[in-house]
Amino acid sequence: MKNSDRRLTAETPMSSAVSAIRATIDPLHWESEFFNLSSGKLNFSSSAPVLTPAALTRYALTQAKISANNLALADALANIGFRLVEGEVDLCLSVDDAPAATVSLRQRLAERADIPQLRQAAAQVFSLNRFRAPWYQPTDSGRFYARWIENAVLGAFDDLCLLIEDDNGQPQGWVTIRQSGEREARIGLLGVFPGITGRGVGSHLMALAETWCRQQGIQRLRVATQVGNVAALRLYLRRGARIESTAYWLYR
């Protein structure tokens, strides 16, 4: 199960009609270098200039993330060449209100020695994502999530990566977490190793993340996933998470 990436986006007000799109384009330096693809992202603001075709041609790929209820803006973006890529659901779990759960599998903090195996698994597992053809190369998605989980183990981007193992020490799944405020954290990646099914690993990983939050005094645990990732949505809702917002990603 993959949780979508957490890049900040300006909320776009809902309106019945959009005559002109007002936005600047923020360069995505890291993504441009990593994917070797000049990329930018729309930053919507009522005080921004009207978006022009000339501004859009500065980038090989321009991204937009908008509230899912702003259909007028979605239509306006479609009129200038943007295409829907995926829908995203953002959820929040009140840790204190979550049902008590015990992690019966072995658990530990991922270490440098785990990185090769985690990179390989992450590259295979996260197939539902927005880094896909025709906008990206076939191998880009796997490379991206392999880098993400490596950085999490090293304490970059996410703060840490927790593993659960069976009684023989074989890894079953992982969850990466980043503390985003004094009493708030966000799950980055939650995944089960390829070939591991029917063992409730996802529930164990959520329970592990909740336990870590309680130990850190964190009250709210956030997570995002794709609209089409029904298994992940069921898991988070079953643990007591509530949907806070929905969004669409569009590319041009």
Short mmCIF file of C-alpha atoms in Angstrom, two decimals:
data_model
loop_
_atom_site.label_atom_id
_atom_site.label_comp_id
_atom_site.label_asym_id
_atom_site.label_seq_id
_atom_site.Cartn_x
_atom_site.Cartn_y
_atom_site.Cartn_z
CA MET A 1 0.00 0.00 0.00
CA LYS A 2 1.33 3.28 -0.91
CA ASN A 3 0.68 6.57 0.40
CA SER A 4 0.91 9.33 -1.84
CA ASP A 5 3.79 11.90 -1.62
CA ARG A 6 3.22 14.92 0.65
CA ARG A 7 4.36 17.99 -1.27
CA LEU A 8 2.55 21.11 -0.09
CA THR A 9 -0.13 22.60 -2.31
CA ALA A 10 -2.20 25.75 -2.08
CA GLU A 11 -5.89 25.14 -1.54
CA THR A 12 -7.91 26.28 -4.52
CA PRO A 13 -11.28 27.95 -3.81
CA MET A 14 -14.37 26.35 -5.27
CA SER A 15 -16.29 28.42 -7.78
CA SER A 16 -19.08 27.84 -10.25
CA ALA A 17 -16.96 29.04 -13.17
CA VAL A 18 -13.32 29.79 -13.84
CA SER A 19 -12.78 32.41 -16.54
CA ALA A 20 -9.01 32.61 -16.03
CA ILE A 21 -6.55 30.57 -14.01
CA ARG A 22 -4.43 32.66 -11.69
CA ALA A 23 -1.28 30.83 -10.67
CA THR A 24 2.47 30.95 -10.66
CA ILE A 25 4.62 27.92 -11.43
CA ASP A 26 7.01 26.75 -8.73
CA PRO A 27 10.02 24.84 -10.08
CA LEU A 28 10.40 21.30 -8.73
CA HIS A 29 14.19 21.20 -8.56
CA TRP A 30 14.61 17.79 -6.94
CA GLU A 31 12.14 16.03 -9.23
CA SER A 32 13.56 17.74 -12.31
CA GLU A 33 17.01 16.41 -11.52
CA PHE A 34 15.94 12.95 -10.35
CA PHE A 35 13.70 12.23 -13.34
CA ASN A 36 15.77 14.28 -15.81
CA LEU A 37 12.53 16.07 -16.65
CA SER A 38 12.07 19.82 -16.28
CA SER A 39 9.09 20.01 -13.90
CA GLY A 40 7.03 22.68 -12.20
CA LYS A 41 3.88 22.85 -10.08
CA LEU A 42 1.04 25.35 -10.17
CA ASN A 43 0.70 27.56 -7.11
CA PHE A 44 -2.83 28.98 -7.18
CA SER A 45 -3.54 32.44 -5.75
CA SER A 46 -6.12 35.13 -6.44
CA SER A 47 -3.27 37.66 -6.49
CA ALA A 48 -1.20 35.69 -9.02
CA PRO A 49 -1.07 36.68 -12.69
CA VAL A 50 -3.25 34.91 -15.23
CA LEU A 51 -1.59 31.69 -16.35
CA THR A 52 -0.38 31.94 -19.94
CA PRO A 53 0.69 29.34 -22.53
CA ALA A 54 4.13 30.93 -22.56
CA ALA A 55 4.57 30.24 -18.85
CA LEU A 56 3.57 26.61 -19.32
CA THR A 57 6.06 26.03 -22.12
CA ARG A 58 8.95 26.69 -19.74
CA TYR A 59 8.58 23.19 -18.33
CA ALA A 60 8.41 19.79 -19.97
CA LEU A 61 5.89 18.77 -17.29
CA THR A 62 3.63 21.00 -15.22
CA GLN A 63 1.69 19.53 -12.28
CA ALA A 64 -1.47 20.77 -10.60
CA LYS A 65 -3.08 19.54 -7.39
CA ILE A 66 -6.61 20.80 -6.79
CA SER A 67 -9.45 20.13 -4.39
CA ALA A 68 -11.66 17.37 -5.78
CA ASN A 69 -14.77 19.52 -5.33
CA ASN A 70 -13.41 22.27 -7.59
CA LEU A 71 -14.74 20.87 -10.85
CA ALA A 72 -14.79 24.29 -12.50
CA LEU A 73 -11.04 24.58 -12.07
CA ALA A 74 -10.58 21.00 -13.27
CA ASP A 75 -12.49 21.90 -16.44
CA ALA A 76 -10.45 25.06 -16.93
CA LEU A 77 -7.21 23.13 -16.59
CA ALA A 78 -8.47 20.52 -19.04
CA ASN A 79 -9.17 23.29 -21.52
CA ILE A 80 -5.49 24.25 -21.57
CA GLY A 81 -4.19 20.72 -21.93
CA PHE A 82 -4.05 19.29 -18.41
CA ARG A 83 -5.02 15.62 -17.97
CA LEU A 84 -6.23 13.80 -14.88
CA VAL A 85 -3.54 11.57 -13.39
CA GLU A 86 -5.04 10.31 -10.12
CA GLY A 87 -7.26 11.11 -7.18
CA GLU A 88 -5.89 11.38 -3.65
CA VAL A 89 -7.52 10.93 -0.26
CA ASP A 90 -5.99 12.45 2.88
CA LEU A 91 -6.98 10.90 6.21
CA CYS A 92 -6.30 11.67 9.86
CA LEU A 93 -6.33 9.26 12.79
CA SER A 94 -6.78 10.42 16.37
CA VAL A 95 -4.24 8.18 18.06
CA ASP A 96 -5.89 8.34 21.47
CA ASP A 97 -9.22 7.24 19.97
CA ALA A 98 -7.81 4.39 17.87
CA PRO A 99 -8.84 0.90 18.98
CA ALA A 100 -6.17 -0.84 21.02
CA ALA A 101 -4.10 -3.30 19.02
CA THR A 102 -1.17 -5.54 19.80
CA VAL A 103 1.69 -6.08 17.38
CA SER A 104 2.31 -9.82 17.72
CA LEU A 105 5.06 -9.89 15.09
CA ARG A 106 8.65 -8.93 15.82
CA GLN A 107 9.40 -5.26 15.28
CA ARG A 108 12.51 -3.15 14.96
CA LEU A 109 13.98 -0.01 13.47
CA ALA A 110 15.30 -0.48 9.94
CA GLU A 111 19.07 -0.13 9.58
CA ARG A 112 21.50 0.56 6.74
CA ALA A 113 21.94 -3.16 6.14
CA ASP A 114 18.22 -3.40 5.33
CA ILE A 115 18.36 -0.81 2.55
CA PRO A 116 19.07 -3.10 -0.45
CA GLN A 117 16.16 -5.41 0.38
CA LEU A 118 13.83 -2.51 1.14
CA ARG A 119 14.74 -0.72 -2.07
CA GLN A 120 13.97 -3.81 -4.12
CA ALA A 121 10.63 -4.38 -2.37
CA ALA A 122 9.51 -0.75 -2.59
CA ALA A 123 10.30 -0.62 -6.30
CA GLN A 124 7.99 -3.61 -6.85
CA VAL A 125 5.14 -2.88 -4.46
CA PHE A 126 4.07 0.67 -5.27
CA SER A 127 2.47 0.31 -8.68
CA LEU A 128 -0.48 2.65 -8.02
CA ASN A 129 1.08 6.09 -8.26
CA ARG A 130 1.31 9.23 -10.33
CA PHE A 131 4.89 8.73 -11.53
CA ARG A 132 3.80 6.65 -14.50
CA ALA A 133 3.65 6.61 -18.27
CA PRO A 134 3.03 8.54 -20.42
CA TRP A 135 4.50 11.32 -18.28
CA TYR A 136 7.42 9.34 -16.86
CA GLN A 137 9.66 6.51 -17.99
CA PRO A 138 8.62 2.92 -17.05
CA THR A 139 11.41 2.58 -14.48
CA ASP A 140 10.96 6.01 -12.87
CA SER A 141 8.30 4.98 -10.35
CA GLY A 142 10.38 2.11 -8.98
CA ARG A 143 13.46 4.32 -8.72
CA PHE A 144 11.48 7.00 -6.90
CA TYR A 145 10.08 4.75 -4.19
CA ALA A 146 13.38 2.92 -3.80
CA ARG A 147 15.03 6.28 -3.11
CA TRP A 148 12.20 7.31 -0.76
CA ILE A 149 12.54 4.27 1.48
CA GLU A 150 16.33 4.50 1.49
CA ASN A 151 16.10 8.11 2.61
CA ALA A 152 13.62 7.13 5.34
CA VAL A 153 16.05 4.57 6.75
CA LEU A 154 18.74 7.28 6.75
CA GLY A 155 16.41 9.76 8.47
CA ALA A 156 16.00 12.01 5.43
CA PHE A 157 12.56 13.12 4.19
CA ASP A 158 10.84 10.70 6.57
CA ASP A 159 12.32 10.39 10.05
CA LEU A 160 12.48 6.62 10.35
CA CYS A 161 11.43 3.27 8.93
CA LEU A 162 9.97 0.55 11.16
CA LEU A 163 10.01 -3.13 10.19
CA ILE A 164 8.00 -6.13 11.30
CA GLU A 165 9.37 -9.66 10.94
CA ASP A 166 8.14 -13.20 11.45
CA ASP A 167 9.54 -15.54 14.11
CA ASN A 168 12.37 -16.50 11.76
CA GLY A 169 13.47 -12.92 11.28
CA GLN A 170 12.08 -12.66 7.75
CA PRO A 171 10.79 -9.15 7.00
CA GLN A 172 7.05 -8.90 6.42
CA GLY A 173 6.42 -5.19 5.97
CA TRP A 174 7.49 -1.64 6.75
CA VAL A 175 6.11 1.77 7.61
CA THR A 176 7.92 5.10 7.36
CA ILE A 177 6.93 8.04 9.56
CA ARG A 178 7.74 11.73 9.69
CA GLN A 179 6.88 13.97 12.63
CA SER A 180 5.25 17.03 11.09
CA GLY A 181 4.43 19.01 14.21
CA GLU A 182 4.65 18.93 17.97
CA ARG A 183 1.77 16.47 18.25
CA GLU A 184 1.34 15.36 14.67
CA ALA A 185 3.00 12.84 12.36
CA ARG A 186 2.47 11.50 8.86
CA ILE A 187 2.92 8.05 7.37
CA GLY A 188 5.01 8.18 4.23
CA LEU A 189 5.15 4.63 2.94
CA LEU A 190 3.35 1.58 4.28
CA GLY A 191 4.08 -1.63 2.41
CA VAL A 192 4.04 -5.40 2.61
CA PHE A 193 6.88 -7.42 1.12
CA PRO A 194 6.06 -9.14 -2.19
CA GLY A 195 4.55 -12.58 -1.69
CA ILE A 196 3.30 -11.86 1.85
CA THR A 197 -0.50 -12.13 1.87
CA GLY A 198 -3.31 -13.05 4.24
CA ARG A 199 -1.36 -12.43 7.44
CA GLY A 200 -2.81 -9.09 8.51
CA VAL A 201 0.55 -7.38 8.03
CA GLY A 202 -1.07 -4.06 7.13
CA SER A 203 -3.00 -3.99 10.40
CA HIS A 204 0.17 -4.84 12.33
CA LEU A 205 1.99 -1.97 10.61
CA MET A 206 -0.75 0.50 11.49
CA ALA A 207 -0.72 -0.69 15.10
CA LEU A 208 3.06 -0.28 15.15
CA ALA A 209 2.81 3.27 13.81
CA GLU A 210 0.15 4.13 16.39
CA THR A 211 2.29 2.69 19.20
CA TRP A 212 5.27 4.77 18.07
CA CYS A 213 3.07 7.88 18.05
CA ARG A 214 1.86 7.25 21.59
CA GLN A 215 5.45 6.82 22.77
CA GLN A 216 6.32 10.20 21.21
CA GLY A 217 3.27 11.96 22.62
CA ILE A 218 1.78 12.39 19.15
CA GLN A 219 -2.00 12.73 18.99
CA ARG A 220 -2.74 12.86 15.25
CA LEU A 221 -1.43 10.50 12.58
CA ARG A 222 -2.03 11.50 8.97
CA VAL A 223 -1.79 9.41 5.83
CA ALA A 224 -2.62 9.89 2.15
CA THR A 225 -3.42 7.29 -0.48
CA GLN A 226 -4.90 7.02 -3.94
CA VAL A 227 -8.64 6.91 -4.50
CA GLY A 228 -8.17 3.59 -6.29
CA ASN A 229 -6.24 1.94 -3.46
CA VAL A 230 -9.31 0.40 -1.85
CA ALA A 231 -7.32 -1.99 0.36
CA ALA A 232 -5.42 0.90 1.94
CA LEU A 233 -8.58 2.96 2.43
CA ARG A 234 -10.31 0.05 4.15
CA LEU A 235 -7.31 -0.45 6.43
CA TYR A 236 -7.13 3.18 7.53
CA LEU A 237 -10.88 3.52 8.01
CA ARG A 238 -10.97 0.29 10.00
CA ARG A 239 -8.35 1.73 12.34
CA GLY A 240 -10.58 4.76 12.92
CA ALA A 241 -9.07 7.29 10.52
CA ARG A 242 -11.38 9.91 9.03
CA ILE A 243 -11.26 11.41 5.57
CA GLU A 244 -10.21 15.06 5.78
CA SER A 245 -9.85 16.01 2.13
CA THR A 246 -9.78 14.72 -1.42
CA ALA A 247 -7.79 16.06 -4.34
CA TYR A 248 -6.97 15.52 -8.00
CA TRP A 249 -3.53 15.53 -9.58
CA LEU A 250 -3.40 16.79 -13.16
CA TYR A 251 -0.45 17.05 -15.54
CA ARG A 252 0.31 18.97 -18.70
#
